Tab-separated table of C-alpha atoms and ligand atoms in Angstrom:
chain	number	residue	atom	x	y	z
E	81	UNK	CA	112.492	120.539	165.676
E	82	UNK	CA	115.048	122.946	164.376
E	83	UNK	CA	113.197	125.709	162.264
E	84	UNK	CA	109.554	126.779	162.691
E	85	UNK	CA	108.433	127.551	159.358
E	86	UNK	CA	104.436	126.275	159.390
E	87	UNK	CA	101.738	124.810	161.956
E	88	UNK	CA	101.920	121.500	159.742
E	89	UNK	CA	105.208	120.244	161.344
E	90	UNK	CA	103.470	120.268	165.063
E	91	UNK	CA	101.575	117.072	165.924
E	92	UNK	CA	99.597	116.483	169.497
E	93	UNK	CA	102.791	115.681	171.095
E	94	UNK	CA	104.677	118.105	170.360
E	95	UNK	CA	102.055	120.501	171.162
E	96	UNK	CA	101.002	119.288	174.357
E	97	UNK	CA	105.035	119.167	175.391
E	98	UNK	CA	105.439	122.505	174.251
E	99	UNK	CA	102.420	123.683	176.163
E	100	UNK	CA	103.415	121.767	179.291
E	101	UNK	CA	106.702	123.753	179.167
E	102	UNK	CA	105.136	127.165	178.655
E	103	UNK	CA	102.820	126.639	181.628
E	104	UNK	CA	106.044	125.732	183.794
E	105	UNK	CA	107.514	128.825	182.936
E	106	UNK	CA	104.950	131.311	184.088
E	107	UNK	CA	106.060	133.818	186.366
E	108	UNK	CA	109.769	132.801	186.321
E	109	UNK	CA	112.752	134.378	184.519
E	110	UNK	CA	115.730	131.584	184.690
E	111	UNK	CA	119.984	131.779	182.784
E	112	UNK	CA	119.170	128.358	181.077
E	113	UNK	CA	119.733	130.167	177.576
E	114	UNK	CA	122.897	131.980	178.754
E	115	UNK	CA	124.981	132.824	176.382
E	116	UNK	CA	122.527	132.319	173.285
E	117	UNK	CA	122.188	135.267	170.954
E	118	UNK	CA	118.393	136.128	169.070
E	119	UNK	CA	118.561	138.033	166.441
E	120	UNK	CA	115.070	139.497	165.165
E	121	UNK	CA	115.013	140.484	161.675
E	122	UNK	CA	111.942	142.214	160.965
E	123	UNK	CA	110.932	142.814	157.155
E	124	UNK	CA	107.931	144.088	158.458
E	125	UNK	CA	106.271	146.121	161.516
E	126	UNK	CA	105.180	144.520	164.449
E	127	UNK	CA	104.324	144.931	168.232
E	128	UNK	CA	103.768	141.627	170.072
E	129	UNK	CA	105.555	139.187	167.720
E	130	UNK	CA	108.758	141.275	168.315
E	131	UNK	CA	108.708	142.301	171.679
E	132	UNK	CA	107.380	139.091	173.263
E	133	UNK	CA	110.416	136.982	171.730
E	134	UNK	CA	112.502	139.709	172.423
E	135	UNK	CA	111.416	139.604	175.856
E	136	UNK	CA	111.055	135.923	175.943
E	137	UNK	CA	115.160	135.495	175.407
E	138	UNK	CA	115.791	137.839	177.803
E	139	UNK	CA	113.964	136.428	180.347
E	140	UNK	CA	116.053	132.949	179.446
E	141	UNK	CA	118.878	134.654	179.769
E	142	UNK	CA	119.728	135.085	176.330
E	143	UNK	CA	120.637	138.234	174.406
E	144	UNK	CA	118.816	139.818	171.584
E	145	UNK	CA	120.366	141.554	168.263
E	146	UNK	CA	117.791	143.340	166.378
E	147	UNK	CA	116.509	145.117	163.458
E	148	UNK	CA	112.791	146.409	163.109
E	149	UNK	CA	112.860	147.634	159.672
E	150	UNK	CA	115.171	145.327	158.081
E	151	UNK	CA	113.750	146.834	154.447
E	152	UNK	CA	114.865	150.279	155.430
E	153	UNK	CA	117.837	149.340	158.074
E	154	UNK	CA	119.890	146.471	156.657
E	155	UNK	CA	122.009	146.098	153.305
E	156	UNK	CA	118.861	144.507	151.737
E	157	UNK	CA	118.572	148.198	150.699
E	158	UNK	CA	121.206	147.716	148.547
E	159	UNK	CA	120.225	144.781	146.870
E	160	UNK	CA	121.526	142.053	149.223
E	161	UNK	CA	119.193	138.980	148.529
E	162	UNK	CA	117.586	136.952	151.826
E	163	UNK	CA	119.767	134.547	151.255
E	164	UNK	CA	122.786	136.236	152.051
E	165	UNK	CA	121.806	138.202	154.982
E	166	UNK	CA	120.983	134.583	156.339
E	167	UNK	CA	123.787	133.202	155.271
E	168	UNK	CA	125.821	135.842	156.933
E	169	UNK	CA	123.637	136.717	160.551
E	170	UNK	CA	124.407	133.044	161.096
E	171	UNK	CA	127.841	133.519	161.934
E	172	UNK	CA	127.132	136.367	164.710
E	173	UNK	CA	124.152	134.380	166.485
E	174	UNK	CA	122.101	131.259	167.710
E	175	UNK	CA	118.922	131.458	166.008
E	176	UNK	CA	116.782	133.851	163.483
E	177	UNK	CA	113.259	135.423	164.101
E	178	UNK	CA	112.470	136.564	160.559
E	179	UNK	CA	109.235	138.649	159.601
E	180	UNK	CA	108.935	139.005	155.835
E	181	UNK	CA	106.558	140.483	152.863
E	182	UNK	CA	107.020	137.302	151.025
E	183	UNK	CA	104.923	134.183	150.815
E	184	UNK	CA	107.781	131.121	151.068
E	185	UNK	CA	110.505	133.465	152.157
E	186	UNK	CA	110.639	131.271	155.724
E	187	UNK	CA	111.179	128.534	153.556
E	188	UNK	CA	113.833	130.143	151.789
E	189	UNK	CA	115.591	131.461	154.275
E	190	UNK	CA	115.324	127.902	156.626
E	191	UNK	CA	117.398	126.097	153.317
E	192	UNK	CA	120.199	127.686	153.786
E	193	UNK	CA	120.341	128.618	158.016
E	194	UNK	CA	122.544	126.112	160.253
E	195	UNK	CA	120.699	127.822	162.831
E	196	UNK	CA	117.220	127.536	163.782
E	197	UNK	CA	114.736	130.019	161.895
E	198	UNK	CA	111.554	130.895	163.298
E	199	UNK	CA	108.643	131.736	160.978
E	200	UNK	CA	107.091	135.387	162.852
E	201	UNK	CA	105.053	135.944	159.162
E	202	UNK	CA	105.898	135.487	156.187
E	203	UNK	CA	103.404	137.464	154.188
E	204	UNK	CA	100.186	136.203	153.660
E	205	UNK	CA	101.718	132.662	154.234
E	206	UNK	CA	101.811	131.771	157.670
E	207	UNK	CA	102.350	132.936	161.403
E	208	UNK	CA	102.987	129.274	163.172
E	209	UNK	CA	103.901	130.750	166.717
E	210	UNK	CA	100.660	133.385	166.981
E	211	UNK	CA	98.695	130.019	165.908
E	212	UNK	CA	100.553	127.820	169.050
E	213	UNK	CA	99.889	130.996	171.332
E	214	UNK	CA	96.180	130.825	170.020
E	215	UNK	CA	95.897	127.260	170.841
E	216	UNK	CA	96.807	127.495	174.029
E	217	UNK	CA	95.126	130.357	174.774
E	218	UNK	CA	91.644	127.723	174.111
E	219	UNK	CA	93.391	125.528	176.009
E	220	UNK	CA	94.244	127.638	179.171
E	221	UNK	CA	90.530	129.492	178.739
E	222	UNK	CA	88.086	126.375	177.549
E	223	UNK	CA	89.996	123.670	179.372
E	224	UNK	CA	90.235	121.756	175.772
E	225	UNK	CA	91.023	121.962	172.044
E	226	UNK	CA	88.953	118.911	171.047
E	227	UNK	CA	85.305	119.512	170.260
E	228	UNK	CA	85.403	123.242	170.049
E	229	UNK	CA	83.679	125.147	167.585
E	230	UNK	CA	85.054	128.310	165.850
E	231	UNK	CA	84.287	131.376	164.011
E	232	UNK	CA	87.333	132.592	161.799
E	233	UNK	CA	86.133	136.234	160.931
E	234	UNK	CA	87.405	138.789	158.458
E	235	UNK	CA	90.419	139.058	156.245
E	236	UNK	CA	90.568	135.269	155.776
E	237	UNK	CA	92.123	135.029	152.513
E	238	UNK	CA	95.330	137.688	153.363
E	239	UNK	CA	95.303	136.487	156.967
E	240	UNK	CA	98.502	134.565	157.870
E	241	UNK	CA	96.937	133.724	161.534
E	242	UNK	CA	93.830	132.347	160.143
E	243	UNK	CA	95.502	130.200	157.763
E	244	UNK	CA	98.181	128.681	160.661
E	245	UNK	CA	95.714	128.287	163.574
E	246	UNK	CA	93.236	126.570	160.953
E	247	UNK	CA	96.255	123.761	159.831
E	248	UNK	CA	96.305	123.507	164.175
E	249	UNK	CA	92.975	123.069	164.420
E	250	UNK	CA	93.440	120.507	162.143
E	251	UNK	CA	94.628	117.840	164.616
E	252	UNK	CA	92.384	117.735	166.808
E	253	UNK	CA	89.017	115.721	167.352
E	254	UNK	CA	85.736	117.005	166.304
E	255	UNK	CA	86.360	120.322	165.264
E	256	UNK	CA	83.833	122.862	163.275
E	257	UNK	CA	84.932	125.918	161.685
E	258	UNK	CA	82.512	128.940	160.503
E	259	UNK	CA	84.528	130.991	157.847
E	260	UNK	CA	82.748	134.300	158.353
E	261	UNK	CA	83.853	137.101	155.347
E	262	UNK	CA	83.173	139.018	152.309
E	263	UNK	CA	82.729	136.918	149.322
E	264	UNK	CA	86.071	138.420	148.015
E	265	UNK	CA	87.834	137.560	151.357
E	266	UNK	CA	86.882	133.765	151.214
E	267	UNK	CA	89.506	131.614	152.803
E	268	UNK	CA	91.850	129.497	150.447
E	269	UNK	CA	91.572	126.567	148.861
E	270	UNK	CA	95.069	124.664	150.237
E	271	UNK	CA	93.245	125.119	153.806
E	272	UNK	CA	89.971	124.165	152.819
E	273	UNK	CA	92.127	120.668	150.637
E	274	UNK	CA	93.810	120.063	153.990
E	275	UNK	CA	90.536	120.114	156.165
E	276	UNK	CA	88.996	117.769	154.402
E	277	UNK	CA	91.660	115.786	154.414
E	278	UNK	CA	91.535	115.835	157.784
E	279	UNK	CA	87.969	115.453	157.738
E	280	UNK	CA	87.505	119.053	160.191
E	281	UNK	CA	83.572	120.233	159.095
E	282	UNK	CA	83.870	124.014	158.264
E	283	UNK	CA	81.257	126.347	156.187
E	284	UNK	CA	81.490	129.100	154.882
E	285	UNK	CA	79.314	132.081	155.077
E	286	UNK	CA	79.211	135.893	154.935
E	287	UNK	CA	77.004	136.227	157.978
E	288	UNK	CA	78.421	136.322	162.009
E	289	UNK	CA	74.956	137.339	163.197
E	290	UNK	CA	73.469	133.456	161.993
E	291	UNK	CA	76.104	131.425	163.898
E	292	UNK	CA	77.626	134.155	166.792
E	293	UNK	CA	75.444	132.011	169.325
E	294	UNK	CA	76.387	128.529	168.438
E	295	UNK	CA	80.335	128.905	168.711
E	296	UNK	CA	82.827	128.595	171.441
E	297	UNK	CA	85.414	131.059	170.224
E	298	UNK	CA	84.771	134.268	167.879
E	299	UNK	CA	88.435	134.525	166.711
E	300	UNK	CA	88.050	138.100	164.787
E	301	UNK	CA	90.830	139.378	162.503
E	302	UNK	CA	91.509	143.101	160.928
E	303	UNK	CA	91.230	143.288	157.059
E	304	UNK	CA	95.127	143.515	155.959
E	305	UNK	CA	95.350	147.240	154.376
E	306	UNK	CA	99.043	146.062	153.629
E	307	UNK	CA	97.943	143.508	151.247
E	308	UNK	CA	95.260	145.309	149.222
E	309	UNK	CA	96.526	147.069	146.054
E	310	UNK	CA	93.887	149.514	145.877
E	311	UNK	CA	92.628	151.590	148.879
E	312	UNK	CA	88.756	151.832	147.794
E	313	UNK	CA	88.639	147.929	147.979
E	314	UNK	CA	89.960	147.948	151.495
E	315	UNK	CA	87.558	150.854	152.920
E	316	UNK	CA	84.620	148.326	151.178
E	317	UNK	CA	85.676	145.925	153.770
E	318	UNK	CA	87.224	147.680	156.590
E	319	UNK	CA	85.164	147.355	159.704
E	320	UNK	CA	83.570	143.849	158.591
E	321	UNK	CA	81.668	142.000	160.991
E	322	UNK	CA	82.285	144.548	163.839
E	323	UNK	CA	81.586	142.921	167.301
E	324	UNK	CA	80.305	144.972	169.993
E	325	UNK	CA	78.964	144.796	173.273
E	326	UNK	CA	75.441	144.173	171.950
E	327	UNK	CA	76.860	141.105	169.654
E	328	UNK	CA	79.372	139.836	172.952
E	329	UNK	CA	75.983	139.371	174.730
E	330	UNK	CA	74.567	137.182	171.703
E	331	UNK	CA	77.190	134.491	172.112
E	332	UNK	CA	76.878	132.072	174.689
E	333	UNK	CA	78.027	131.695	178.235
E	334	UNK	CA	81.578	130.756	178.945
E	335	UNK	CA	82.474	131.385	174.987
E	336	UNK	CA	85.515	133.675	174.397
E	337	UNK	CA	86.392	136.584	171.704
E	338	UNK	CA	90.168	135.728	170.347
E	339	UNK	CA	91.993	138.621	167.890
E	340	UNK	CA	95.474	138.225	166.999
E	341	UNK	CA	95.815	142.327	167.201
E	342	UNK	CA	96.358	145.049	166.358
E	343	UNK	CA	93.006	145.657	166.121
E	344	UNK	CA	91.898	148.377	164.075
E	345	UNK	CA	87.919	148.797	164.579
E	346	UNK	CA	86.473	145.451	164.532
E	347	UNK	CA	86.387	145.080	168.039
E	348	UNK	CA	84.488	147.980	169.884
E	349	UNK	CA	86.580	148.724	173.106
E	350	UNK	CA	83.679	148.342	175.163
E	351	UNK	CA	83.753	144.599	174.910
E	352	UNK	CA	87.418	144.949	176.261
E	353	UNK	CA	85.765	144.522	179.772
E	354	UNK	CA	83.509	141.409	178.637
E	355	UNK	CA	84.677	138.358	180.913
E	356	UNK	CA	84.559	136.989	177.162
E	357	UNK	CA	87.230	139.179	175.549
E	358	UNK	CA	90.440	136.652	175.412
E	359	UNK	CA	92.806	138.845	173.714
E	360	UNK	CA	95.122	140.577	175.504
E	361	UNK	CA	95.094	136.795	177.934
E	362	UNK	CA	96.568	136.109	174.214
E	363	UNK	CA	99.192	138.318	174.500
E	364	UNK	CA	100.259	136.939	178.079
E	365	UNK	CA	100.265	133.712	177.165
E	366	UNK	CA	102.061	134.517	174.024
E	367	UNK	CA	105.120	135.458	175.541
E	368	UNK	CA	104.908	131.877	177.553
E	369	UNK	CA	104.962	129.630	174.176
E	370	UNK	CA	107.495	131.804	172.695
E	371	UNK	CA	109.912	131.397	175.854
E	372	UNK	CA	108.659	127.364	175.386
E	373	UNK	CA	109.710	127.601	171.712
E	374	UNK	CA	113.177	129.320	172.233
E	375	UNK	CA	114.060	126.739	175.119
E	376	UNK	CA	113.008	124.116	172.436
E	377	UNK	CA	115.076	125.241	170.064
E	378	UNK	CA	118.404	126.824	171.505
E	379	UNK	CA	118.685	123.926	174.193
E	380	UNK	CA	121.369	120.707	173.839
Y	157	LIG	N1	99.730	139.246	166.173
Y	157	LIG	C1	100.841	139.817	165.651
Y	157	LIG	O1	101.576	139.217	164.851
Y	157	LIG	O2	101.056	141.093	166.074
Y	157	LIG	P1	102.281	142.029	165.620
Y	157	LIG	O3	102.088	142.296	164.132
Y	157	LIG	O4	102.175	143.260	166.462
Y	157	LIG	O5	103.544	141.250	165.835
């Protein structure tokens, strides 16, 4: 495994081994990637995806070089194609966490690295690592992956999270997804094509209220202003599917509420306190698989 680029490359094993290793690193900092240089190259903002790898190399032992608004703050400004900035950050360090606007940009940028690149979002592609973090955050909070039942709500069609965890899902046993959003907002057909290839039963409807009680995980997403050309069509949406305390209470014991964050207002913070609400536990465990991934990647 040298780059990360989309959830299809994992299978079982290599999930279950990376999730073993994240669970053995809990609580410890170790020098095993001494030496190694991260740089994060960040097309686009984030919180979590950043910080936690740059806090997950650290924590190895490893340095970090950085750049949060590569757009703005790097010689792509004056024209410099991906390509080259690639081409050149690979002299100066071991491995590349890119964030970029463009769909396929990982892929690009993963043809020409020696070093490994790791896929933090490319667009409305794919987010691989928030969809390994997601997995294991059913794992560590269900006690399996197998058999669960999901609802994917919101911005499905824009939302890179929804599309990665949903190839994840993917390999495992007796799965059912609910795609809950506007009509507009309808998840696409390449993961639709690949569930039935994998024979994983999903529907799709525009109602949470009809299945909030039958599902093991409410996995709630924001609807992606960034990706909307016109701001009228993202107020229509914004807010979709809102879950409050009242709808926490609907859904059944021992299920959990998942959200990638940042949340904007589909989550009210009242439910923060709900033994259900799983996501800042995704955040924690987050910064495990990424300090699994790096190891994985950077080590001889
Ligand atoms: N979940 C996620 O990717 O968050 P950030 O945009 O803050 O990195």
């Amino acid at each position: 495994m040298k780059h990360i680029i989309e959830s299809q490359q994992f299978d079982r094993e290599s999930i279950s081994k990376l999730f073993e290793l994240a669970s053995s690193l809990e609580g410890k900092n170790s020098d095993c990637l001494r030496g190694k240089i991260m740089a994060s190259l960040f097309y686009e903002p984030s919180t979590r995806t950043r910080f936690s790898f740059e806090s997950a190399m650290l924590r190895l032992g490893g340095n970090i070089i950085t750049t949060e608004n590569a757009k703005e703050f790097s010689s792509v400004s004056k024209g410099e194609a991906l390509e080259d900035t690639i081409r050149t950050i690979n002299k100066y360090v071991d491995v590349i966490v890119l964030r970029h606007h463009e769909e396929g940009s990982l892929k690009r940028a993963s043809l020409v690295s020696d070093i490994p690149i790791i896929n933090a979002g490319d667009g409305s592609g794919q987010h691989p690592t928030q969809a390994l973090l997601d997995l294991y955050t059913i794992e560590r909070e269900l006690g399996r992956i197998d058999g669960v039942s999901i609802a994917m709500v919101g911005d499905l069609k824009h939302g890179r999270t929804i599309h990665s965890l949903s190839y994840l899902l993917g390999k495992y046993r007796d799965i059912r997804i609910y795609f809950v959003s506007p009509e507009q907002l309808r998840v696409g057909e390449n993961v639709k094509d690949y569930l039935r290839r994998h024979s994983v039963k999903y529907e799709e409807t525009m109602s949470l209220h009809t299945i909030i009680s039958k599902v093991d995980i409410v996995y709630q997403t924001r609807i992606q202003k960034e990706r909307f050309t016109s701001l009228e069509e993202y107020e229509k949406h914004r807010g979709y599917c809102k879950i409050d305390l009242e709808m926490s209470k609907a859904m059944k014991d021992g299920s959990i509420i998942m959200h990638p964050l940042p949340r904007v207002d589909e989550i009210s913070p009242e439910v923060d306190s709900s033994p259900k609400a799983a996501y800042f536990k995704q955040v924690h465990y987050g910064l495990l698989i990424r300090m699994a991934l790096l190891k994985t990647v950077l080590e001889d």
